[in-house]
Short mmCIF file of N, CA and C in Angstrom, two decimals:
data_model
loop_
_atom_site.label_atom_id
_atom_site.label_comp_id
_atom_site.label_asym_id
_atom_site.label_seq_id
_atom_site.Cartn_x
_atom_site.Cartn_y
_atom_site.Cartn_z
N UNK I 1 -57.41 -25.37 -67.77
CA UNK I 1 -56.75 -26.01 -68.89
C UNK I 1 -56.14 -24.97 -69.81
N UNK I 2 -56.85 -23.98 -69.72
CA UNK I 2 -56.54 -22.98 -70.80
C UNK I 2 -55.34 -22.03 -69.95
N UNK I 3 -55.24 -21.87 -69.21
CA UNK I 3 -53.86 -21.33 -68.55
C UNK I 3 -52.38 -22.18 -68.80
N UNK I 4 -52.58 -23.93 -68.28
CA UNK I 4 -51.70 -24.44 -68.34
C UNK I 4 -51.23 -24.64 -69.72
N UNK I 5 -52.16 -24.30 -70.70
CA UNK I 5 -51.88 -24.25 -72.78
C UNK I 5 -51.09 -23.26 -73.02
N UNK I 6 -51.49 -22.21 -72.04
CA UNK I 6 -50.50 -20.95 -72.46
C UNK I 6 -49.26 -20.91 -71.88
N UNK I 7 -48.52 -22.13 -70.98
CA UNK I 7 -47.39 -21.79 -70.60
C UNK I 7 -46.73 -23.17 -71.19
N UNK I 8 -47.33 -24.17 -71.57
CA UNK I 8 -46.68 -25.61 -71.68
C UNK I 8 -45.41 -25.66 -72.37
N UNK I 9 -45.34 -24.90 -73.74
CA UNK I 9 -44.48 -24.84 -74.63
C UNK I 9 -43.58 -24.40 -73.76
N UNK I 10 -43.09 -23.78 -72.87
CA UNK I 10 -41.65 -23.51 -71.99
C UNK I 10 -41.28 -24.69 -71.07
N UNK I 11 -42.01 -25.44 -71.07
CA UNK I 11 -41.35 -26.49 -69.89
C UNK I 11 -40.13 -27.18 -70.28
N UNK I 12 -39.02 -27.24 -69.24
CA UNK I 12 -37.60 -27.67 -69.53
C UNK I 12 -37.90 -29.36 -69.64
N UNK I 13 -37.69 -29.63 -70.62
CA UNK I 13 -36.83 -31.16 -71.03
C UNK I 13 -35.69 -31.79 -70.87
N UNK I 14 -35.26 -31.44 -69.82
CA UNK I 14 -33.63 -31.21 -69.30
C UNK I 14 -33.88 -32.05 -67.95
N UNK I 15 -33.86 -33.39 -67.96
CA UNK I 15 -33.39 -34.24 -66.56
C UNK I 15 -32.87 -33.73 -65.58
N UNK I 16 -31.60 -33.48 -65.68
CA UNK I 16 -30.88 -32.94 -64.74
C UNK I 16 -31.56 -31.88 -63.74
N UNK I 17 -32.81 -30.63 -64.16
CA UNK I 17 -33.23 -29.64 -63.63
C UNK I 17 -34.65 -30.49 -63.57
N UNK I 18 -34.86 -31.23 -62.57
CA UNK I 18 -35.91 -31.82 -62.92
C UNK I 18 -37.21 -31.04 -62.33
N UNK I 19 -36.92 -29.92 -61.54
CA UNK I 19 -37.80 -29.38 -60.95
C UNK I 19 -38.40 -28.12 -61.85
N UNK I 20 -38.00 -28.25 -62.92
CA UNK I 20 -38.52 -27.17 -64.26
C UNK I 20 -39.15 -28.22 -65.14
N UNK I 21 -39.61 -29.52 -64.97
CA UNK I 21 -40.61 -30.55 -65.67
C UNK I 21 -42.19 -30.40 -65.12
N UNK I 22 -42.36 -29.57 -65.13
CA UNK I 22 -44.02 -29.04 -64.71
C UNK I 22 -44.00 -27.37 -64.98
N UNK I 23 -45.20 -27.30 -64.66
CA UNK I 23 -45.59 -26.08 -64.29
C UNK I 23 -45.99 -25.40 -63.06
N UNK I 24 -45.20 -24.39 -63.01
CA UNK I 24 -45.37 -24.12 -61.16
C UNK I 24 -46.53 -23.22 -60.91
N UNK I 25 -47.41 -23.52 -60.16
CA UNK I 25 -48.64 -22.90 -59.41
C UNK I 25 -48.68 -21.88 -58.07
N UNK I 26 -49.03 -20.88 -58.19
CA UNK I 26 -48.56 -19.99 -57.48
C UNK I 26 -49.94 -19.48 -57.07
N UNK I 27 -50.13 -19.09 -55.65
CA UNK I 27 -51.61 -17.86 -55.17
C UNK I 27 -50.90 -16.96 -54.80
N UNK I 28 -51.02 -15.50 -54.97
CA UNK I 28 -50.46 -14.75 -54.20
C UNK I 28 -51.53 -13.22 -54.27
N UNK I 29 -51.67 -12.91 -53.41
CA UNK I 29 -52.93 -11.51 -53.45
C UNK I 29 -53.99 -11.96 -54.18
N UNK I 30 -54.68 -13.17 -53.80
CA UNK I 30 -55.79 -13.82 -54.70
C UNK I 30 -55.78 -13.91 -56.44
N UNK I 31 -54.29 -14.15 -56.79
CA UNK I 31 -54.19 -14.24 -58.09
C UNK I 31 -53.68 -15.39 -58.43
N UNK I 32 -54.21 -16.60 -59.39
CA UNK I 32 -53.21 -17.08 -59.39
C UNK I 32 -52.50 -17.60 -60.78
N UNK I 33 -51.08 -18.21 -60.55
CA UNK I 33 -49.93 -17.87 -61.90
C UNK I 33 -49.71 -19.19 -62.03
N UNK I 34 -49.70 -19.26 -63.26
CA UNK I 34 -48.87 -20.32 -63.67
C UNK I 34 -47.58 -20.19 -64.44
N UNK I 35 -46.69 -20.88 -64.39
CA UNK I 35 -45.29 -20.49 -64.95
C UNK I 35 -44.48 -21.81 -65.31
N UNK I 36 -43.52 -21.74 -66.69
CA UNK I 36 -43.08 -22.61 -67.31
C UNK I 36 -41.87 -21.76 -67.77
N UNK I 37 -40.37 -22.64 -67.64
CA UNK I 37 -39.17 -21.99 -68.01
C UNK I 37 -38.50 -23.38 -68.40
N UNK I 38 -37.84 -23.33 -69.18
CA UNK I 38 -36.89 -24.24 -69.89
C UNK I 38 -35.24 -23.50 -69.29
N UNK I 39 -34.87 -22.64 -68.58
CA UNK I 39 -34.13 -21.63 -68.04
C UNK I 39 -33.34 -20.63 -69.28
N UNK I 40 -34.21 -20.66 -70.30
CA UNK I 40 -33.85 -19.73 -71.95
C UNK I 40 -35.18 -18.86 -71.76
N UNK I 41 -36.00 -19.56 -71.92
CA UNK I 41 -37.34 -19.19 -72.33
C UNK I 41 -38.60 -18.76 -70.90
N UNK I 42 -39.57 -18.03 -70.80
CA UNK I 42 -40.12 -18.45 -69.51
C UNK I 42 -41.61 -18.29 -70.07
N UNK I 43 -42.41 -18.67 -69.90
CA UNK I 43 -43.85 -18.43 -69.91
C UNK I 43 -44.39 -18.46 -68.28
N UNK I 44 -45.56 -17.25 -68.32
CA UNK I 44 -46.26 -16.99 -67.22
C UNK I 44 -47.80 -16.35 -67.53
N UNK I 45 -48.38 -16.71 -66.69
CA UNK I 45 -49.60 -16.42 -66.81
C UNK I 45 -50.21 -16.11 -65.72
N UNK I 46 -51.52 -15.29 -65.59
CA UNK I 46 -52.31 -15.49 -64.11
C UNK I 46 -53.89 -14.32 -64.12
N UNK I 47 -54.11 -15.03 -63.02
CA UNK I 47 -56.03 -14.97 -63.18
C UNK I 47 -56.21 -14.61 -62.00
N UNK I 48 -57.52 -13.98 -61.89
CA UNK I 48 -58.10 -14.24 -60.21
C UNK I 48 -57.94 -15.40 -59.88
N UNK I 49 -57.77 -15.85 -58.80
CA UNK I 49 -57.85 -17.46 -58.27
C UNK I 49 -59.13 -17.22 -58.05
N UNK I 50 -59.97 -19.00 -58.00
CA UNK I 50 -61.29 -19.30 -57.99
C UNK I 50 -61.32 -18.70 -56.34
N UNK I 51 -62.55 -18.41 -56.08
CA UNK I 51 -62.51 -18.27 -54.12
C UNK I 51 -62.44 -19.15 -53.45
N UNK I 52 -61.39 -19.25 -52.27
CA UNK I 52 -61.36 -19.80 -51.06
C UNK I 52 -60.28 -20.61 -51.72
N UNK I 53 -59.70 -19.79 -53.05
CA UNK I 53 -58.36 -21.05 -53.56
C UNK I 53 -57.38 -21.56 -52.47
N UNK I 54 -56.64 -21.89 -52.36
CA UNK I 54 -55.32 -22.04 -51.57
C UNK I 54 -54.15 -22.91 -52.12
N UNK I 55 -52.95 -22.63 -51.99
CA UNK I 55 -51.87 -23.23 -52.67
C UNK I 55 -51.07 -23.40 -51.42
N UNK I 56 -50.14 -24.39 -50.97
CA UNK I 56 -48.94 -24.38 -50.36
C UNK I 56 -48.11 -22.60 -50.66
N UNK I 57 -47.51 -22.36 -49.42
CA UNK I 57 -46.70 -20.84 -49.33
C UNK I 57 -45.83 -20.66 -51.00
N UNK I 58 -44.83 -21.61 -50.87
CA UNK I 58 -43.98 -22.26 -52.16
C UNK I 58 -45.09 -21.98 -53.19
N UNK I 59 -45.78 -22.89 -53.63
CA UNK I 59 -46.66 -23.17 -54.73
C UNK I 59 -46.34 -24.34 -54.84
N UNK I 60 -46.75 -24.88 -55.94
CA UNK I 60 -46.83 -26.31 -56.37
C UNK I 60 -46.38 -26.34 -57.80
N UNK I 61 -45.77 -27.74 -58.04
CA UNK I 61 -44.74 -28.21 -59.58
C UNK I 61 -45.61 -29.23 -60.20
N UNK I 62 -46.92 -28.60 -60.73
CA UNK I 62 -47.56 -30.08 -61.40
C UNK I 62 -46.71 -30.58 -62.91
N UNK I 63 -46.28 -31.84 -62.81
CA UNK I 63 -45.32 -32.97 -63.47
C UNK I 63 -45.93 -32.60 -65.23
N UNK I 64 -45.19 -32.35 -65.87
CA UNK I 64 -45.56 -32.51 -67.10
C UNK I 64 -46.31 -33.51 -67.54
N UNK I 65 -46.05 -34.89 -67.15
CA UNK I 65 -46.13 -36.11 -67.69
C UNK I 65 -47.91 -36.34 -67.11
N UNK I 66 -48.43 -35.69 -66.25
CA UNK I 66 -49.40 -35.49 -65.59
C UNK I 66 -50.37 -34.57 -66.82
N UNK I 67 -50.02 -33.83 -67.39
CA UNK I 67 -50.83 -32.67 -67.95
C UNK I 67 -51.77 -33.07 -69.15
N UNK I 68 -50.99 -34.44 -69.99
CA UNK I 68 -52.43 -34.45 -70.94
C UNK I 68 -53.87 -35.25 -70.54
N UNK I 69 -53.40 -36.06 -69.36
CA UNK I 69 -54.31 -36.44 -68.47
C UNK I 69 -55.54 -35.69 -67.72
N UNK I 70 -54.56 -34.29 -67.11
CA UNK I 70 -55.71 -33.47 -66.50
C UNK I 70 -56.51 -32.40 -67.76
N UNK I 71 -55.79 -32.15 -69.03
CA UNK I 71 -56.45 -31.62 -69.99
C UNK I 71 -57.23 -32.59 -70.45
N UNK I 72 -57.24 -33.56 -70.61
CA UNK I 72 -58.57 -34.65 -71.31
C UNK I 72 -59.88 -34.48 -70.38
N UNK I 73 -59.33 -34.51 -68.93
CA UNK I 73 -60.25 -34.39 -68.02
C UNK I 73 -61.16 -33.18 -68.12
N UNK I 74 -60.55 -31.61 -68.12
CA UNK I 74 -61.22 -30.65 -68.29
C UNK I 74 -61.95 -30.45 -69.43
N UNK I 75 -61.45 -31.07 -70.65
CA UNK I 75 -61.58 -30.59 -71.97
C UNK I 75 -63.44 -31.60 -71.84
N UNK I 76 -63.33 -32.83 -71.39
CA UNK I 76 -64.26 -33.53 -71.58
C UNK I 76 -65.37 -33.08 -70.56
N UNK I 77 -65.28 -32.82 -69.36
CA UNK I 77 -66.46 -32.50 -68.51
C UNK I 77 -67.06 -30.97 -68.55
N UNK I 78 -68.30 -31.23 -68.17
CA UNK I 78 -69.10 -29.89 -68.45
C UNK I 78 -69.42 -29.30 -66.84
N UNK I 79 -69.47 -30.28 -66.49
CA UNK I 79 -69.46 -29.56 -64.64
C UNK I 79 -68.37 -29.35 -64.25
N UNK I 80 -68.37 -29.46 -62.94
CA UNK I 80 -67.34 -28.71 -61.53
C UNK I 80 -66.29 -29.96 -61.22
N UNK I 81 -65.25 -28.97 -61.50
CA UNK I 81 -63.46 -30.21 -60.54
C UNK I 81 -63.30 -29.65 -59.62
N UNK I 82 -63.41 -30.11 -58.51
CA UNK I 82 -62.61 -29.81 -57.06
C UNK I 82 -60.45 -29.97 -57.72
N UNK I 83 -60.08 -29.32 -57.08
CA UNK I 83 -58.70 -29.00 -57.12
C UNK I 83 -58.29 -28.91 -55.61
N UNK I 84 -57.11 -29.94 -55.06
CA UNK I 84 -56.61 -29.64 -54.19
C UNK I 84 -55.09 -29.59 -53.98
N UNK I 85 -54.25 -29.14 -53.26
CA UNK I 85 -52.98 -29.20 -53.47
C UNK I 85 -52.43 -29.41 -52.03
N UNK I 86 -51.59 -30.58 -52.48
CA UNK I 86 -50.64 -30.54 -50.93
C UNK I 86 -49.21 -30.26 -50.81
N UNK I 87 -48.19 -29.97 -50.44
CA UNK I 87 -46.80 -29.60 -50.60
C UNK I 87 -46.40 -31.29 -51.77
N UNK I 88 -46.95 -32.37 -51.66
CA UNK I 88 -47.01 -33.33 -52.19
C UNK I 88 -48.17 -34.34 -53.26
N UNK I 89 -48.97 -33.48 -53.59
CA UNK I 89 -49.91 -33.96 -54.46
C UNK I 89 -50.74 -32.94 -54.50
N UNK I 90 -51.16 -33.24 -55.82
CA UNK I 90 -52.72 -33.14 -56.28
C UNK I 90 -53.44 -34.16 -56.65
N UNK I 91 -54.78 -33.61 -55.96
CA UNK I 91 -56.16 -34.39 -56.05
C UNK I 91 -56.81 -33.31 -56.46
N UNK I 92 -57.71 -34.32 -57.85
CA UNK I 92 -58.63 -33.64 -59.15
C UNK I 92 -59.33 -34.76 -58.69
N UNK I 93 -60.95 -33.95 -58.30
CA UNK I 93 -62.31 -34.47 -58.46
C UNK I 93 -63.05 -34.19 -58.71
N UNK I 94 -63.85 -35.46 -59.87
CA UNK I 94 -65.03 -34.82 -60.60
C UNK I 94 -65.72 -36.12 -60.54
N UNK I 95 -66.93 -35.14 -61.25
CA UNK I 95 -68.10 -36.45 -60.62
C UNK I 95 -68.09 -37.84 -60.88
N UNK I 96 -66.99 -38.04 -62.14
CA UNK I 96 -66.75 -38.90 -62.47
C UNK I 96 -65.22 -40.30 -62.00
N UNK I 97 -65.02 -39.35 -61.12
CA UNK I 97 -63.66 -40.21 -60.46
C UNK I 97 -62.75 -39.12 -59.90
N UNK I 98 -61.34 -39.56 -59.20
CA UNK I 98 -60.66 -39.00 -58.23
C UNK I 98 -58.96 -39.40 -59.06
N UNK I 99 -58.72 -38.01 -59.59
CA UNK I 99 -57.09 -38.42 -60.53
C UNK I 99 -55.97 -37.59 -58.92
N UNK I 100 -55.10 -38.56 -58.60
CA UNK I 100 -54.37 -38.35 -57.90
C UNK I 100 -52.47 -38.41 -58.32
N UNK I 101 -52.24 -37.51 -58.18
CA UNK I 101 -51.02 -36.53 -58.94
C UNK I 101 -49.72 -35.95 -57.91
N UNK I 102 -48.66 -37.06 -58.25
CA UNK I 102 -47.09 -36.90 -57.33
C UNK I 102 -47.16 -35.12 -57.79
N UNK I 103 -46.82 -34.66 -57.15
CA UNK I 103 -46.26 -33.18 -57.73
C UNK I 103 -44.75 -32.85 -57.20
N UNK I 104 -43.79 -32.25 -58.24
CA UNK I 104 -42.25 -32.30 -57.74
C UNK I 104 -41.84 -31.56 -56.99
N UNK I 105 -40.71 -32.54 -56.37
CA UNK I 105 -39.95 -32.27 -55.08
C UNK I 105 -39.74 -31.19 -55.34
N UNK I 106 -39.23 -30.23 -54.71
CA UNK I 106 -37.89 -29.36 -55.24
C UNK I 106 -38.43 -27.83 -55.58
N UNK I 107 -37.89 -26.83 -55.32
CA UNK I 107 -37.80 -25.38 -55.23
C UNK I 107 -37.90 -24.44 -56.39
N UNK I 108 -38.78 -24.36 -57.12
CA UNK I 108 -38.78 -23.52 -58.14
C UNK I 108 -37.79 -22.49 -58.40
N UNK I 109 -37.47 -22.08 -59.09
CA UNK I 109 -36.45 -20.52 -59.41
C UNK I 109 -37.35 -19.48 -59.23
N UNK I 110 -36.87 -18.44 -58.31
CA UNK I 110 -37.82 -17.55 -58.12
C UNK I 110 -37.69 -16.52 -59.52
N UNK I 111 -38.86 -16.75 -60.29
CA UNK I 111 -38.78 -16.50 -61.72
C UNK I 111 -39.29 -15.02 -61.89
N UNK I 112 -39.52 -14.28 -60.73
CA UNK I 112 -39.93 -13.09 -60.62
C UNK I 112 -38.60 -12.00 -60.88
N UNK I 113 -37.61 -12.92 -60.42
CA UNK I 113 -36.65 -11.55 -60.40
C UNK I 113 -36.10 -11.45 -61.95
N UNK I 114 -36.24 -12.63 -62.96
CA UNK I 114 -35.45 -11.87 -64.47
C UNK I 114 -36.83 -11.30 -65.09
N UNK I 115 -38.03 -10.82 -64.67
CA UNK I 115 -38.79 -9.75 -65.68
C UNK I 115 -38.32 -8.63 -65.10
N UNK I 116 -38.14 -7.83 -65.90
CA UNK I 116 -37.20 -6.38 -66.11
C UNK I 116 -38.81 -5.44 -64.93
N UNK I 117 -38.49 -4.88 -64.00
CA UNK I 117 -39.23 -3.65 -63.50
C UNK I 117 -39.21 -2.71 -64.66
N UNK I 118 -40.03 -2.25 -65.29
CA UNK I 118 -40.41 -0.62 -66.27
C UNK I 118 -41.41 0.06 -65.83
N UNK I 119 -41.00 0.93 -65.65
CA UNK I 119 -42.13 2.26 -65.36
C UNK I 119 -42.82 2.63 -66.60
N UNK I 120 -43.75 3.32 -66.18
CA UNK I 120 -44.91 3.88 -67.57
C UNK I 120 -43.91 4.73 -68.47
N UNK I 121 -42.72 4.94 -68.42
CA UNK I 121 -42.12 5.89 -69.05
C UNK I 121 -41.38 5.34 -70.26
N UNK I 122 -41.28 3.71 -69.71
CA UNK I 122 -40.38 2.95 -70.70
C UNK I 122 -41.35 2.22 -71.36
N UNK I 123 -42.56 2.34 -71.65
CA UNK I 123 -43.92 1.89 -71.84
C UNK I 123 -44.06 2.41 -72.96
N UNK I 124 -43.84 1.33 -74.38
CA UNK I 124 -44.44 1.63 -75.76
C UNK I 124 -45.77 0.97 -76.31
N UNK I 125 -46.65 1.15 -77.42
CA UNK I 125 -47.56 0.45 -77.93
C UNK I 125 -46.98 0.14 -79.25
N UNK I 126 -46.94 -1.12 -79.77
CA UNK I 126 -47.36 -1.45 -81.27
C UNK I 126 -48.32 -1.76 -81.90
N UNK I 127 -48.82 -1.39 -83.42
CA UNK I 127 -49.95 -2.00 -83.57
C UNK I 127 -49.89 -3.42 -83.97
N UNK I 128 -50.70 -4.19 -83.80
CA UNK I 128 -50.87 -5.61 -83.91
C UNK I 128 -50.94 -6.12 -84.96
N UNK I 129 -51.09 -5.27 -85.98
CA UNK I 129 -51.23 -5.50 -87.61
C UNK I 129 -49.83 -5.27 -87.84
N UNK I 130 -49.56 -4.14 -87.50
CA UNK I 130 -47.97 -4.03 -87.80
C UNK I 130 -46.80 -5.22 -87.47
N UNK I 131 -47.11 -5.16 -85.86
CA UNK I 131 -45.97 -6.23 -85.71
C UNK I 131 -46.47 -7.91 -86.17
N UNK I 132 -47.71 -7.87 -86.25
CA UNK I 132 -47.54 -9.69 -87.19
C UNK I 132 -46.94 -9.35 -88.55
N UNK I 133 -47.32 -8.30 -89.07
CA UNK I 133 -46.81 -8.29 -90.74
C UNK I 133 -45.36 -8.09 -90.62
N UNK I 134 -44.29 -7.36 -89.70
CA UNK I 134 -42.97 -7.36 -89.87
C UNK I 134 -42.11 -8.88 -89.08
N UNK I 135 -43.10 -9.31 -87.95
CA UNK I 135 -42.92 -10.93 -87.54
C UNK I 135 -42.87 -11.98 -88.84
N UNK I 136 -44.05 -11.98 -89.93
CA UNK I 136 -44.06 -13.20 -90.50
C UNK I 136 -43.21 -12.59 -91.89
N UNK I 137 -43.17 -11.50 -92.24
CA UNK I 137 -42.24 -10.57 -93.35
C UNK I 137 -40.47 -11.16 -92.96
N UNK I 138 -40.18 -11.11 -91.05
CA UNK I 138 -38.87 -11.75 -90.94
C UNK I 138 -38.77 -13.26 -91.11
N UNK I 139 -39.44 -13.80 -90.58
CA UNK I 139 -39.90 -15.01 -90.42
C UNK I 139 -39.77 -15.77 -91.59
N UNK I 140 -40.33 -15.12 -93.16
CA UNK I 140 -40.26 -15.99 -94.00
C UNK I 140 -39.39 -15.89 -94.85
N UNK I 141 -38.56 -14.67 -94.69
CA UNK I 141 -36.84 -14.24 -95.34
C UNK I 141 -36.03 -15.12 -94.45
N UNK I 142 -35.92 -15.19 -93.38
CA UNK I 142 -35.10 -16.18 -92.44
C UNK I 142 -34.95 -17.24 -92.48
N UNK I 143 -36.46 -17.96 -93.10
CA UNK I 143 -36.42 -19.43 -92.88
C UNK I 143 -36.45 -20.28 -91.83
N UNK I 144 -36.42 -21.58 -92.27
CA UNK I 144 -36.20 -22.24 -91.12
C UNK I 144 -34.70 -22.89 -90.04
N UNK I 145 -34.66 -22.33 -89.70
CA UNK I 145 -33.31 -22.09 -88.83
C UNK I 145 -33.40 -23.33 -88.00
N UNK I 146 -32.44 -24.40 -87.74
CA UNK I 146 -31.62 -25.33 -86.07
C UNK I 146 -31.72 -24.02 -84.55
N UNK I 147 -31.17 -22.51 -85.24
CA UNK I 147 -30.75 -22.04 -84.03
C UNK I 147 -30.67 -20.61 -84.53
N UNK I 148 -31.28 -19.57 -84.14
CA UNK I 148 -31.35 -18.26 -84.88
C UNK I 148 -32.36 -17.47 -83.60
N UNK I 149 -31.89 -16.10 -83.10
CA UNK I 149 -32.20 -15.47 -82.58
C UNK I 149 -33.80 -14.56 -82.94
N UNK I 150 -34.58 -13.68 -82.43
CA UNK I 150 -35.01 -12.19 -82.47
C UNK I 150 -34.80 -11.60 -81.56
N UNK I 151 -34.09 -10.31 -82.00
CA UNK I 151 -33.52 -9.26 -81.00
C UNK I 151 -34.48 -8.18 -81.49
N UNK I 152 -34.85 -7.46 -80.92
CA UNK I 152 -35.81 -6.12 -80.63
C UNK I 152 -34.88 -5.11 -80.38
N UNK I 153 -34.48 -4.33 -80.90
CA UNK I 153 -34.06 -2.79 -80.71
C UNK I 153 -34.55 -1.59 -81.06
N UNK I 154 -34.41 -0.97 -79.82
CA UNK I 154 -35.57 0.26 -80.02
C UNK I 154 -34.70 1.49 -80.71
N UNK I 155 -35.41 2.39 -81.40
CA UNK I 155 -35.32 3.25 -81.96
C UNK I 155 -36.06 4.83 -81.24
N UNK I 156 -35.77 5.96 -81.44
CA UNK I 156 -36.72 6.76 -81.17
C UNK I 156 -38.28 6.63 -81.09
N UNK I 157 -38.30 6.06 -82.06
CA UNK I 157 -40.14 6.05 -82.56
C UNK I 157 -40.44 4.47 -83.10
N UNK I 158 -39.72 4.04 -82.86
CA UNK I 158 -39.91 2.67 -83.25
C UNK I 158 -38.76 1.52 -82.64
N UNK I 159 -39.20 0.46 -83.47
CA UNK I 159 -38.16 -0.61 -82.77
C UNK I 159 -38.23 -2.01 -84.31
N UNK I 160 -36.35 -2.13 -83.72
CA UNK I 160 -36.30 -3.06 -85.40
C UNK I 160 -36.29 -4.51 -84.92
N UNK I 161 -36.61 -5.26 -85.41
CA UNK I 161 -36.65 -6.88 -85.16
C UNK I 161 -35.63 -7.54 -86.19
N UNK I 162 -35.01 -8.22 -85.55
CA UNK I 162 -33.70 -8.90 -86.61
C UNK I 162 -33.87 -10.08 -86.49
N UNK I 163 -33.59 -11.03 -87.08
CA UNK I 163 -32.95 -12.07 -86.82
C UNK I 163 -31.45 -13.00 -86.84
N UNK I 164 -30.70 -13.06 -85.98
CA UNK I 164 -29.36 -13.39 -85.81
C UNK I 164 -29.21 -14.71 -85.83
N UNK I 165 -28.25 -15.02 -86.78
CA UNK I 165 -28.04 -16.55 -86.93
C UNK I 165 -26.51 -16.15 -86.56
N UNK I 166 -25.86 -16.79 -85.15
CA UNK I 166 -24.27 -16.80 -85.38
C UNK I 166 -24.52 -15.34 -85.17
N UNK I 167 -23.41 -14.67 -85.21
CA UNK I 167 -23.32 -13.20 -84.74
C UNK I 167 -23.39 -12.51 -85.59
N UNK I 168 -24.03 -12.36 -86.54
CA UNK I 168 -24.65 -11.41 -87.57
C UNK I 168 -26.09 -11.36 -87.88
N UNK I 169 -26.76 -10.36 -88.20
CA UNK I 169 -27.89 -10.00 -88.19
C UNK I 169 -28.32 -10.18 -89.22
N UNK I 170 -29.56 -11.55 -89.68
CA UNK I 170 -29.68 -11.69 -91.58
C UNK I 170 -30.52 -11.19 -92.13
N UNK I 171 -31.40 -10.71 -91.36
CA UNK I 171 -32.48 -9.71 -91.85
C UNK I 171 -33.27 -8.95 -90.89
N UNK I 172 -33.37 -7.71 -91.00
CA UNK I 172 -34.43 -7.15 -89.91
C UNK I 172 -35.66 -5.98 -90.50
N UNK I 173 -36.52 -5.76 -89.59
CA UNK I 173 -37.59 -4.93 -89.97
C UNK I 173 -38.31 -4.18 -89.05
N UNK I 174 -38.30 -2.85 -89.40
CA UNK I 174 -38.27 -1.53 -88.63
C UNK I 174 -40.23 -1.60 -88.31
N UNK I 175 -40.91 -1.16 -87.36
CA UNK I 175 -42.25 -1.16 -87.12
C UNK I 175 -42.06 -0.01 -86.25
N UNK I 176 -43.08 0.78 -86.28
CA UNK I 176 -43.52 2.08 -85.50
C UNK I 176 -44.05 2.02 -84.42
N UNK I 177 -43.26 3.03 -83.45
CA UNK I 177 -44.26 2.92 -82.12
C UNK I 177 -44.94 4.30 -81.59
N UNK I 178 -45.55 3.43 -80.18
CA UNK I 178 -46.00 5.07 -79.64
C UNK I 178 -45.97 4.90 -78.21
N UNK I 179 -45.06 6.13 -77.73
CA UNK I 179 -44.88 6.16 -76.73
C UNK I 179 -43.23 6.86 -76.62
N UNK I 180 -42.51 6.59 -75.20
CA UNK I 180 -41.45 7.18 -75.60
C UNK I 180 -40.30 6.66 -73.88
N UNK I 181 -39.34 6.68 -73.88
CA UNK I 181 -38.75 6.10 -72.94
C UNK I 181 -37.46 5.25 -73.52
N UNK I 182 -36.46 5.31 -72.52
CA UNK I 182 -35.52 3.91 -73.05
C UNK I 182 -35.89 2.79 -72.66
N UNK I 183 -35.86 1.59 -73.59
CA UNK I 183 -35.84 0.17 -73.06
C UNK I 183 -34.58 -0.28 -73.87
N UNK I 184 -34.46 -1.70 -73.13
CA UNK I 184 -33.22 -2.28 -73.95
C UNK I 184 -33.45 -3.43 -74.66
N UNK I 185 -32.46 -3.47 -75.25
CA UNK I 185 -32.14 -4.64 -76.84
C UNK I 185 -32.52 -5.58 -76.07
N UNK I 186 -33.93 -6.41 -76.05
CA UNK I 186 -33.84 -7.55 -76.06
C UNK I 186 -33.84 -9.11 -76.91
N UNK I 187 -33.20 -9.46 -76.79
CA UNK I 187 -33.00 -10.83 -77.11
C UNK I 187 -33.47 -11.90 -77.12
N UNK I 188 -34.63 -13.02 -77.67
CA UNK I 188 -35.05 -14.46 -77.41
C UNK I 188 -35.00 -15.73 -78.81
N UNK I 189 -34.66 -16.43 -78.17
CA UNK I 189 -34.35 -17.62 -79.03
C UNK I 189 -35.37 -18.47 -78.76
#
């Protein structure tokens, strides 16, 4: 439950792409991922898989519309769910009954290829105090925005956070780093 919390907020609401209305389930080298993209945004996550897991080759698209169902389920029981997956369903069983779950047609985006490869060289640290205090410092000069960017640009020793409404930059704030390498301006809305 607590995996599929950390990716939910990305799931596409967009009909048309209907195969980005779940979250896609993935095993691969006994790990396994969960992943959510709206095709702006992506959330991913991943764990050891439980042993003797198994997923379809593909993975599996469990249905959004499915998810506060199987979180009530986890959230409420204190024992063991069997989890099974077929190229066409899931079956959740617990001692208390058998929830059976369409899972979607259709081919995920192989969402591996837009995270950027970086070597340890392009590898910075921030501190965590720092960047919430220059996050909620932009955050509350900015306001509440319909539609407004944060772009990250790195500096020698640091990196500035802006926020772009429209193609100008309305406020930004410089935080220190450590480490050293080029990375690039990134961008998320």
């Amino acid at each position: 439950a607590a995996m599929l919390g950390r990716v939910e907020h990305a799931i596409s609401k967009e009909i048309t792409r209907y195969y980005l209305i779940g979250i896609h389930l993935g095993i691969s080298d006994g790990v396994l991922t969960a992943v959510a993209t709206d095709g702006h945004r992506l959330a991913a996550i991943s764990a050891p898989a439980p042993g003797g897991a198994t997923l379809p080759a593909a993975g599996v698209i469990y249905p959004v519309a499915a998810l506060p169902v199987l979180r009530a389920i986890l959230n409420k029981l204190r024992d063991g769910v069997a989890m099974a997956f077929s190229e066409t369903r899931a079956r959740i069983t617990t001692s208390r009954g058998v929830l059976l779950v369409k899972t979607i047609d259709g081919t995920y985006p192989d969402w591996q290829k837009v995270i950027p490869k970086w070597d340890d060289m392009q590898h910075r640290t921030i501190k965590r105090a720092s960047l919430m205090a220059a996050l909620s410092r932009v955050g509350a000069v900015s306001g509440r925005h319909d539609r407004y960017a944060l772009i990250w640009t790195p500096e020698a020793d640091g990196v500035v956070f802006g926020i772009r409404q429209g193609g100008e930059i309305d406020i930004s704030e410089r935080v220190e780093t450590i480490g050293a390498g080029d990375w690039p301006t990134i961008g998320t809305d």
